[in-house]
CSV table of C-alpha atoms and ligand atoms in Angstrom, one decimal:
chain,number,residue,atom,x,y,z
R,1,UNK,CA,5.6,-39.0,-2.2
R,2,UNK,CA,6.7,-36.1,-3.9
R,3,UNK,CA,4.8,-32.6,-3.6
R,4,UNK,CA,4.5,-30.3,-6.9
R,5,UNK,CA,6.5,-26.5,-6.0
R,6,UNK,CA,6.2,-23.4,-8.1
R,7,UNK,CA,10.0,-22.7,-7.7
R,8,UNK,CA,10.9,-18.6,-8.6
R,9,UNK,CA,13.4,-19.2,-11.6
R,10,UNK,CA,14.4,-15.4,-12.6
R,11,UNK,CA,13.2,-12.1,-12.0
R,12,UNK,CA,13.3,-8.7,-13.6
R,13,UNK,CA,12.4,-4.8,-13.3
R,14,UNK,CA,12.0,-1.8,-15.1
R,15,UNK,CA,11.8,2.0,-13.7
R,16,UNK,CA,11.1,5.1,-16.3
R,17,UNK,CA,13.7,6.8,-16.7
R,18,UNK,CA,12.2,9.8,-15.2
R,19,UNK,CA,13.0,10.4,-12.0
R,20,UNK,CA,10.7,13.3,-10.1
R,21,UNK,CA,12.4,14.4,-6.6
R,22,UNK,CA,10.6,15.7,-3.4
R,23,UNK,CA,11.6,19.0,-4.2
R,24,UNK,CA,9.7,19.1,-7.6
R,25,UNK,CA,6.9,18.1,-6.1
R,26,UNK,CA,7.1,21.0,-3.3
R,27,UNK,CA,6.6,22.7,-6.4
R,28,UNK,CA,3.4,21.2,-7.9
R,29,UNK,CA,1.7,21.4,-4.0
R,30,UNK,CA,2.4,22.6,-1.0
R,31,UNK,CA,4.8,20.0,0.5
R,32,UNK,CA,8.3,19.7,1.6
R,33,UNK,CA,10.6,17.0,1.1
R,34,UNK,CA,11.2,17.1,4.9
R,35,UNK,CA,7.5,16.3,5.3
R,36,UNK,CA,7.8,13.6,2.8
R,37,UNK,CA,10.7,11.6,3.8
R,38,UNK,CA,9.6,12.3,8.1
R,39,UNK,CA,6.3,10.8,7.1
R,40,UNK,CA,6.8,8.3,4.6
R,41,UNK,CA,10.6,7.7,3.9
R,42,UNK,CA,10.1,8.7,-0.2
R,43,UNK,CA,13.0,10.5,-1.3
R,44,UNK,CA,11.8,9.8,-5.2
R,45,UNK,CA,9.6,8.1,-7.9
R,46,UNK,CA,9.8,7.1,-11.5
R,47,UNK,CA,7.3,8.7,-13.8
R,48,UNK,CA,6.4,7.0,-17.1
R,49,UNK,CA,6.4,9.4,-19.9
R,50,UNK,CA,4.1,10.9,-21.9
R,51,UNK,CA,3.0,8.3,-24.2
R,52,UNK,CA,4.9,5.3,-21.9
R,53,UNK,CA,2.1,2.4,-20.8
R,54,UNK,CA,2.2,0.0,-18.3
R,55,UNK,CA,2.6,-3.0,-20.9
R,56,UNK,CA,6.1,-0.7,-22.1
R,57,UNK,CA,7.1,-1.2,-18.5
R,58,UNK,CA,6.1,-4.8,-18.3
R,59,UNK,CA,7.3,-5.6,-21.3
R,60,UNK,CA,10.6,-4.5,-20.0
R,61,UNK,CA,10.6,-6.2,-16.6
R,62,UNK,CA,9.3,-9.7,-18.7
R,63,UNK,CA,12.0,-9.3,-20.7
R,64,UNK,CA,14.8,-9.1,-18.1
R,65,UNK,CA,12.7,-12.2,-16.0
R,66,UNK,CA,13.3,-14.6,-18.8
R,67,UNK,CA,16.7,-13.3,-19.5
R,68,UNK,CA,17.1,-14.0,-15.6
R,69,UNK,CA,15.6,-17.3,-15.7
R,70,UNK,CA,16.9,-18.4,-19.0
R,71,UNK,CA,13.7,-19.5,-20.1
R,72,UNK,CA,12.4,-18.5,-23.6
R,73,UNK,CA,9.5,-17.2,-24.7
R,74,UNK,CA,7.6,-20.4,-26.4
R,75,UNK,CA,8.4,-22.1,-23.1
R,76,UNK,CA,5.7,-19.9,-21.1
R,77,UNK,CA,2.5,-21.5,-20.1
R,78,UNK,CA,0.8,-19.0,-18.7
R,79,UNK,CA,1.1,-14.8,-18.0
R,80,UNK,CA,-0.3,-13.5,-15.0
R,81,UNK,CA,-0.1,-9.5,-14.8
R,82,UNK,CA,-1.0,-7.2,-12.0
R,83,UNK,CA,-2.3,-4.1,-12.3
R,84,UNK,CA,-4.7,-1.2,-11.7
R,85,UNK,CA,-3.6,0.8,-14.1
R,86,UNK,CA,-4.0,-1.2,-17.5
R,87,UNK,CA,-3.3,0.3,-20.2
R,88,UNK,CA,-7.1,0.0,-21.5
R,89,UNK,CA,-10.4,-1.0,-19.6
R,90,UNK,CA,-10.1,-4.1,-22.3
R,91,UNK,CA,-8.5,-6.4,-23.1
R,92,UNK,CA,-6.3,-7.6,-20.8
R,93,UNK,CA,-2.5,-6.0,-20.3
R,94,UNK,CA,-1.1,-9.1,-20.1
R,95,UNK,CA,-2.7,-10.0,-23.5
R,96,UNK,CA,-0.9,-7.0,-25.0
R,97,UNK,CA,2.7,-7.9,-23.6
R,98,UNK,CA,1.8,-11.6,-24.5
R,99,UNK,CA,1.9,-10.5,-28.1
R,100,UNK,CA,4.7,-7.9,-27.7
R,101,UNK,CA,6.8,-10.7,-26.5
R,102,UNK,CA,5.8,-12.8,-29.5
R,103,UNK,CA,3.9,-15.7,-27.2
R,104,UNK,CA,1.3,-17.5,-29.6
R,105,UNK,CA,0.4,-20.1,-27.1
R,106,UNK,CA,-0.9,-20.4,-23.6
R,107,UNK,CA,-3.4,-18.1,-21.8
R,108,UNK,CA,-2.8,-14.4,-20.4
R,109,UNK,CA,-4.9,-12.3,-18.1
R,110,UNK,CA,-4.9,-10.0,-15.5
R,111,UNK,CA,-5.1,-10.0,-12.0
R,112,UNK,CA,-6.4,-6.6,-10.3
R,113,UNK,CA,-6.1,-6.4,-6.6
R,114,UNK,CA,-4.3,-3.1,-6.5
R,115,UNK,CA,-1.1,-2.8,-4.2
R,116,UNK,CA,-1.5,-6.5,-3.2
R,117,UNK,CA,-2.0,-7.1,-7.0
R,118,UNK,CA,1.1,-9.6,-7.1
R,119,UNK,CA,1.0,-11.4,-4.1
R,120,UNK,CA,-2.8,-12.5,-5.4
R,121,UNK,CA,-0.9,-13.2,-8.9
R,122,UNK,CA,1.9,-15.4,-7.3
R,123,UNK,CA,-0.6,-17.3,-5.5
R,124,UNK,CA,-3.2,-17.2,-8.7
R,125,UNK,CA,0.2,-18.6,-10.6
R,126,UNK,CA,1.1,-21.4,-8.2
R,127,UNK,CA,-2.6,-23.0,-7.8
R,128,UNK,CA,-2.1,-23.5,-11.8
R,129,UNK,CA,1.2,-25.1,-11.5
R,130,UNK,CA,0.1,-27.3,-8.5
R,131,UNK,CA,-2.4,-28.2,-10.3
R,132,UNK,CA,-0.5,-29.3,-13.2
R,133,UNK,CA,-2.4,-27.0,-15.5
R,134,UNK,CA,0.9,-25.1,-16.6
R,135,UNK,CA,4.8,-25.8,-16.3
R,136,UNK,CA,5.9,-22.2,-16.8
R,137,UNK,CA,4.1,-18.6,-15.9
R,138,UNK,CA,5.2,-15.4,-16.4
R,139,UNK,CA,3.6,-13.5,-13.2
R,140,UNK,CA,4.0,-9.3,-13.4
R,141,UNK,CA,3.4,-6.6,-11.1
R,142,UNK,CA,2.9,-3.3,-13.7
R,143,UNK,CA,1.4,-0.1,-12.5
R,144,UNK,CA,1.7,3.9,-13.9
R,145,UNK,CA,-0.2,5.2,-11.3
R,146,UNK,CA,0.7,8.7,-12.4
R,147,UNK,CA,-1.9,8.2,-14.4
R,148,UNK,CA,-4.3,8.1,-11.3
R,149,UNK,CA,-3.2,11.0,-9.2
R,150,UNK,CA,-5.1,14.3,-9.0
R,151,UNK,CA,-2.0,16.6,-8.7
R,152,UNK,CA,-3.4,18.7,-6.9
R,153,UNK,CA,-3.6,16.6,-3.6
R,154,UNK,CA,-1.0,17.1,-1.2
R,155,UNK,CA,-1.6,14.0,0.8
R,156,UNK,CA,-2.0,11.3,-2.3
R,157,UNK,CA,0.4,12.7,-5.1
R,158,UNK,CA,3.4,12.4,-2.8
R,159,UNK,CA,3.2,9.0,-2.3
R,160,UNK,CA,3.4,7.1,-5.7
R,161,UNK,CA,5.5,6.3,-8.7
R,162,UNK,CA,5.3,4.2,-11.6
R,163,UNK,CA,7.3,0.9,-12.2
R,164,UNK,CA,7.1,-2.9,-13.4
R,165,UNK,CA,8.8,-6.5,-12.0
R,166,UNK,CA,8.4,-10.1,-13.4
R,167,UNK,CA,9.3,-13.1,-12.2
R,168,UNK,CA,9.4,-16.5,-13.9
R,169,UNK,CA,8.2,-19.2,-12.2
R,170,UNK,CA,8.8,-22.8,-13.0
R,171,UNK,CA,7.0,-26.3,-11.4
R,172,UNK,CA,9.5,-28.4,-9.8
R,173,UNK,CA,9.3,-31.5,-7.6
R,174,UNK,CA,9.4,-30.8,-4.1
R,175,UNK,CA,9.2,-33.5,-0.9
R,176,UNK,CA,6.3,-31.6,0.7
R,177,UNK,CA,8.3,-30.2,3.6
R,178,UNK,CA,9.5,-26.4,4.7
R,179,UNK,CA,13.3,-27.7,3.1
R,180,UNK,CA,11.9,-27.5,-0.2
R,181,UNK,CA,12.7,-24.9,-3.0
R,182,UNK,CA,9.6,-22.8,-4.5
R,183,UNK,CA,6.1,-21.5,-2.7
R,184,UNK,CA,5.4,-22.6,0.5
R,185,UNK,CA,2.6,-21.1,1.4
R,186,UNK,CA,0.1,-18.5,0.4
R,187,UNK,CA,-2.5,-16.5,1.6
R,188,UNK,CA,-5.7,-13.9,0.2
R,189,UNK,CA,-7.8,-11.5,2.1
R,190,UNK,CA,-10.6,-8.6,1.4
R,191,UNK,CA,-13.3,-6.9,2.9
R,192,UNK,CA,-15.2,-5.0,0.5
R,193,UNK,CA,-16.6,-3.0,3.2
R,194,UNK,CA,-13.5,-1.3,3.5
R,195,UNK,CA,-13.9,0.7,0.1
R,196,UNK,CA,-13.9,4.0,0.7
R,197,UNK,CA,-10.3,4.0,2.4
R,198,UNK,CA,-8.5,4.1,-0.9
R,199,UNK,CA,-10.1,4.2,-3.9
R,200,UNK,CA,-10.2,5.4,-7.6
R,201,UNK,CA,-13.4,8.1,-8.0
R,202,UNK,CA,-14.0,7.2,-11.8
R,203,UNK,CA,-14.5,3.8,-14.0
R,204,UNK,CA,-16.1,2.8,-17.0
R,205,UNK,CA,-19.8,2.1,-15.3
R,206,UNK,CA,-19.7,4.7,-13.2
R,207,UNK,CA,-18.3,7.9,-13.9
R,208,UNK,CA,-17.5,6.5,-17.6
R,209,UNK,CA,-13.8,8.3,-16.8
R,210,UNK,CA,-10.7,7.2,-15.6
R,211,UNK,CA,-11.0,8.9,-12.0
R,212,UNK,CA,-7.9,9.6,-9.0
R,213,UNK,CA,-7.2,8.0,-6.2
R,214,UNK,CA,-8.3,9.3,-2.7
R,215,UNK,CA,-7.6,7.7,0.1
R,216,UNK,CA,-8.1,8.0,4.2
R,217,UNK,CA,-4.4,7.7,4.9
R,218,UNK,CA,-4.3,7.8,8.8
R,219,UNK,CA,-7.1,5.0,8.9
R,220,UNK,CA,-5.3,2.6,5.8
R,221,UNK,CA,-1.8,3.0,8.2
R,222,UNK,CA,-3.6,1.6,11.1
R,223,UNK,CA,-5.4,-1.3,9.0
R,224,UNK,CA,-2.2,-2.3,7.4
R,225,UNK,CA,0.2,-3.0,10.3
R,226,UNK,CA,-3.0,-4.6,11.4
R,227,UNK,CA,-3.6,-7.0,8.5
R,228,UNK,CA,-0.1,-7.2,7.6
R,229,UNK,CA,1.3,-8.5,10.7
R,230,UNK,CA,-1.7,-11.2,11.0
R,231,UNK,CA,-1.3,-12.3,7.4
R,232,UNK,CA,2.4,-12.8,8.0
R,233,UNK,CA,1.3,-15.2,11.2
R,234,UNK,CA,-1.2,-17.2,9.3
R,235,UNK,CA,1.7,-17.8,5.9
R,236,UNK,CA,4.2,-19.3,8.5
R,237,UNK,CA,1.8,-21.4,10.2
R,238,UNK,CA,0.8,-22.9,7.0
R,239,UNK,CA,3.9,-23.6,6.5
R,240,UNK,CA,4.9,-24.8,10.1
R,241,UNK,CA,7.8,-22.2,10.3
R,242,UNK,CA,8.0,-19.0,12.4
R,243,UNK,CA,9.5,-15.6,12.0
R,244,UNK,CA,12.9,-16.7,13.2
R,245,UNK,CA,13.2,-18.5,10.3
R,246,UNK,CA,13.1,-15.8,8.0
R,247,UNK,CA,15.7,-14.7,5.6
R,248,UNK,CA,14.0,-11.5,4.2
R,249,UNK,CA,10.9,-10.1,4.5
R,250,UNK,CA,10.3,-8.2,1.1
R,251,UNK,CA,7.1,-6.2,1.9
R,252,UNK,CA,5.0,-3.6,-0.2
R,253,UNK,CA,6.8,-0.8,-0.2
R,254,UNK,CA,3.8,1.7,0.9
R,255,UNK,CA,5.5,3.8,3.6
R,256,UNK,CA,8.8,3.4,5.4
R,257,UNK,CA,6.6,3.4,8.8
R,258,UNK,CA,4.2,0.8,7.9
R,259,UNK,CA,7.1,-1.2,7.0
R,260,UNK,CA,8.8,-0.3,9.9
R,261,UNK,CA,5.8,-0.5,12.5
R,262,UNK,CA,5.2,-4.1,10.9
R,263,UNK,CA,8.2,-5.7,10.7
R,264,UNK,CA,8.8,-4.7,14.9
R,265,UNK,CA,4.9,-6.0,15.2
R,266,UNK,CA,6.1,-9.2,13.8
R,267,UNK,CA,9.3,-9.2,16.0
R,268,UNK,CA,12.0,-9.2,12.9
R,269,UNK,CA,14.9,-7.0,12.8
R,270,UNK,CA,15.0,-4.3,10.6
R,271,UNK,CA,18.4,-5.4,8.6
R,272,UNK,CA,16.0,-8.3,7.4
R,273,UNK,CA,13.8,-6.1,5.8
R,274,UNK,CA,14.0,-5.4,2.4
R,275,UNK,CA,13.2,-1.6,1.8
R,276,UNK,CA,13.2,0.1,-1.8
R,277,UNK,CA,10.2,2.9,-0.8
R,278,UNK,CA,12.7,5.8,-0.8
R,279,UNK,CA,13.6,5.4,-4.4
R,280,UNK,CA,10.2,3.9,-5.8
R,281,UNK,CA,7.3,5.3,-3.7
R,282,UNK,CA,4.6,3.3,-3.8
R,283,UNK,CA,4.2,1.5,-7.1
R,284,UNK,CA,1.2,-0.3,-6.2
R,285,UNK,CA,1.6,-4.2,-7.6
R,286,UNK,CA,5.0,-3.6,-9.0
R,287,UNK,CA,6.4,-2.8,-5.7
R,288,UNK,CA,7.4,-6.5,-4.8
R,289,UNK,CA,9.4,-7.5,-7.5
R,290,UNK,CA,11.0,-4.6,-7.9
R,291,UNK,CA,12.2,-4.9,-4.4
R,292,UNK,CA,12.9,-8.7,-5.2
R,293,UNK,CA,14.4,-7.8,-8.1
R,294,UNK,CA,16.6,-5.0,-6.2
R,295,UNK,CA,17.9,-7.8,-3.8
R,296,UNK,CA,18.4,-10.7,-5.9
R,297,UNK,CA,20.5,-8.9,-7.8
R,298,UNK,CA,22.6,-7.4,-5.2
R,299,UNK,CA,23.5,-10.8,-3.9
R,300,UNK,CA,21.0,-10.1,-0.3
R,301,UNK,CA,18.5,-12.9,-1.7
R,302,UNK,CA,20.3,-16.0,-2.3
R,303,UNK,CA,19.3,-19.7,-3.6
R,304,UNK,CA,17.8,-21.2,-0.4
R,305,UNK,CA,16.2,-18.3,1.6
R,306,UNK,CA,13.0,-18.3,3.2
R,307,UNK,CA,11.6,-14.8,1.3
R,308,UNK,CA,8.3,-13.6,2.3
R,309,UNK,CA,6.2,-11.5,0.2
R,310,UNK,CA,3.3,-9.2,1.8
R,311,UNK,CA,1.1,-6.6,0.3
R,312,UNK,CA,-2.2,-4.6,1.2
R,313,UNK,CA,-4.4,-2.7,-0.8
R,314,UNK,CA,-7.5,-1.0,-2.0
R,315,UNK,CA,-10.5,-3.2,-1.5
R,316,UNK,CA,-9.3,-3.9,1.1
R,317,UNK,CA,-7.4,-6.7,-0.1
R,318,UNK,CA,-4.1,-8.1,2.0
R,319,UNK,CA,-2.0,-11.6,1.3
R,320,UNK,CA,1.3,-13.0,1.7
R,321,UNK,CA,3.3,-15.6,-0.1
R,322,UNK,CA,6.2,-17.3,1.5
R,323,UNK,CA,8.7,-19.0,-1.0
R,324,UNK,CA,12.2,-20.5,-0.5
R,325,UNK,CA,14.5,-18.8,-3.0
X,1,ACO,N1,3.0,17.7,2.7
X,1,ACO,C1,2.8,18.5,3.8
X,1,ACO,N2,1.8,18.4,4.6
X,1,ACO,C2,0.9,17.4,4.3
X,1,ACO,C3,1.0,16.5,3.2
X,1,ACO,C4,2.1,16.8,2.4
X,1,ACO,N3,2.4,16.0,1.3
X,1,ACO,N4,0.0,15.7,3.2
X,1,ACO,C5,-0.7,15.9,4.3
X,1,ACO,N5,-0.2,17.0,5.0
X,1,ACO,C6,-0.7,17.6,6.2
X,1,ACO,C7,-2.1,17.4,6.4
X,1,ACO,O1,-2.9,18.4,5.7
X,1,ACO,C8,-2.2,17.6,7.9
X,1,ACO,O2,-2.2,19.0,8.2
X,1,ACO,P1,-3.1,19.6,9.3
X,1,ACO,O3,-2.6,19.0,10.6
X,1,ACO,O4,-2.8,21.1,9.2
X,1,ACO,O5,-4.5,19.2,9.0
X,1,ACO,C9,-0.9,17.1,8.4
X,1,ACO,O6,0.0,17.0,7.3
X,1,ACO,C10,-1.0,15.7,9.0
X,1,ACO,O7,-1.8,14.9,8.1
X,1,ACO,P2,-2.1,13.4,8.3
X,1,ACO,O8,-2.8,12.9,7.2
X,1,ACO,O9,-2.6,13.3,9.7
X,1,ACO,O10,-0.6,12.8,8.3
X,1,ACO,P3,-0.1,11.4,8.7
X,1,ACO,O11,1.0,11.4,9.7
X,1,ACO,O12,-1.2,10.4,8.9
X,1,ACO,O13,0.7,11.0,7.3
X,1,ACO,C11,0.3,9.6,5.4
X,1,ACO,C12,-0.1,10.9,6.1
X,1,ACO,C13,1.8,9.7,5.0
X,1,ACO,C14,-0.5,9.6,4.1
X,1,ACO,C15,0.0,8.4,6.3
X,1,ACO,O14,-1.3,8.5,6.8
X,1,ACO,C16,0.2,7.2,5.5
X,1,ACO,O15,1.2,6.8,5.1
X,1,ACO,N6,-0.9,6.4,5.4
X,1,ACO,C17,-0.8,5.1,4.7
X,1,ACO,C18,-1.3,5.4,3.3
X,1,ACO,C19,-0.6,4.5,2.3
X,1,ACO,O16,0.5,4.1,2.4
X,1,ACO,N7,-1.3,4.3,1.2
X,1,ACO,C20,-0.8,3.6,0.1
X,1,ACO,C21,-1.8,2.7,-0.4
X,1,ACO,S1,-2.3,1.5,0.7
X,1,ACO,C22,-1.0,0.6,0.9
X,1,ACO,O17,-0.2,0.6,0.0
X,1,ACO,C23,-0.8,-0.1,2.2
């Protein structure tokens, strides 16, 4: 019998080319880039310019993806985009790099689960190609999460930057088993209840502005290694495989410690970590693939690797995916 596998054909990034240091920030607030890389391993972030919107920097990252993939434009199905920064309240980003990429067919929509944004958008994109409702999707992680920040805040502005990463993904048959090249396994959590951890103080039916982030950040560091290290658990059971049999783990790049804190949790040794934080910050959904993206094209991830993807965000909302390469 053979078993229906969203297999990860190409993938692409894009960074502004603005880069803003530590020191800059010490600056803006009353920070040190000692405190900054001690407490969260940032060294630096992209900043979108004035004017630069998060469908510029998907429209980038797409762009590379099918390049990567070598799949062309009329050939997409489907695009799935993550975000929490789109560029308007409506319509849909992925609607506006659908037509800036010149795609007059298919569906596109987006996908808004914050930092775990693309991990709910590869697993969103692989129940429609297992369920033979699309060949081909385009799935994007986008964010300009500058936008968000309130500048003034010593303990949120630090942490983020703004980026985009795509990845084209293609249905393939598979024989059902761990051997098999694509998506494996994936898995979704949230508990509203959990809201005022991280959050955005603005929207269009509340505040009727955009709002900044504010976050608890002692209590979200506990909850992720938490949530992180149990989603991780529950992906490789579903797939009857266990951490051993990881290649890389290619995590959301929130924090060098909760990276580090989870990965020992988990029991995997840091050199199979993939770890991007201290040039990106946290760019929210777009922190996966731009780490992907970072590895597969230095020659770490290779055809045939067990990869697995983990993210947690506002909401909260956690998930992993678990694909071999
Ligand atoms: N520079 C200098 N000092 C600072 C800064 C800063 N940028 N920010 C906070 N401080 C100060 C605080 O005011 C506090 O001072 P006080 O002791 O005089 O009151 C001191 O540093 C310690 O502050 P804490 O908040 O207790 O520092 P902590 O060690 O918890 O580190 C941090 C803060 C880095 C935010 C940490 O809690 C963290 O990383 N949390 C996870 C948050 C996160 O990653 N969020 C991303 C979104 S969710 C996700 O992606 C998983």
């Amino acid at each position: 019998m053979t078993f229906r596998r969203s297999q990860v054909a190409g993938c692409g990034s894009y960074l502004p080319a603005r880069v803003m240091t530590n020191d800059e920030l010490a600056e803006i607030v009353d920070t040190s880039d000692e405190w900054i890389v001690a407490r969260t391993g940032i060294e630096r972030r992209h900043i979108a310019a004035d004017g630069e919107t998060t469908s510029d920097l998907a429209l980038r990252a797409s762009t590379a993806a099918l390049a990567d993939a070598d799949v062309a434009v009329d050939e997409l199905d489907m695009i799935v985009l993550a975000t929490a920064t789109p560029d308007e309240t409506f319509p849909a980003t992925a609607t506006a790099v659908q037509a800036r990429l010149g795609m007059t067919r298919g569906f596109a929509f987006d996908v808004h689960a914050v930092c775990s944004g693309f991990v709910y958008a590869m697993a969103v994109a692989d129940n429609f190609l297992r369920l033979r409702q699309a060949d081909t999707a385009l799935v994007i992680g986008a964010e300009t999460f500058s936008r968000i920040l309130d500048w003034s805040d010593r303990a949120t502005c630090v942490l983020f930057g703004d980026g985009a990463g795509a990845v084209v993904l293609r249905s393939a048959e598979g024989d059902g088993g761990a051997g098999d090249r694509g998506i494996l396994a994936t898995r979704l959590h949230a508990d509203g209840r959990k809201h005022d951890m991280l959050y955005v103080d603005g929207g269009p039916s509340s505040t009727r502005t955009t709002g900044h982030l504010r976050m608890r950040g002692k209590e979200v560091f506990r909850h992720a290694v938490v949530n992180l290290s149990s989603v991780v658990g529950e992906t490789l059971a579903d797939a009857g495989l266990t951490t051993d049999d990881i290649d890389w783990l290619v995590p959301h790049q929130a924090n060098r410690r909760i990276l580090d804190s989870t990965a020992r949790k988990i029991g995997l040794p840091p050199e199979r970590v993939i770890v991007t934080v201290q040039d990106h910050a946290n760019t929210s959904a777009a922190s996966v693939p731009l780490a992907l993206d970072a590895a597969t094209a230095d020659g770490r991830i290779k055809p045939g690797d067990l990869v697995l993807m983990e993210a947690m965000g506002g909401g909260f909302t956690w998930g992993a995916c678990l694909a071999r390469w």
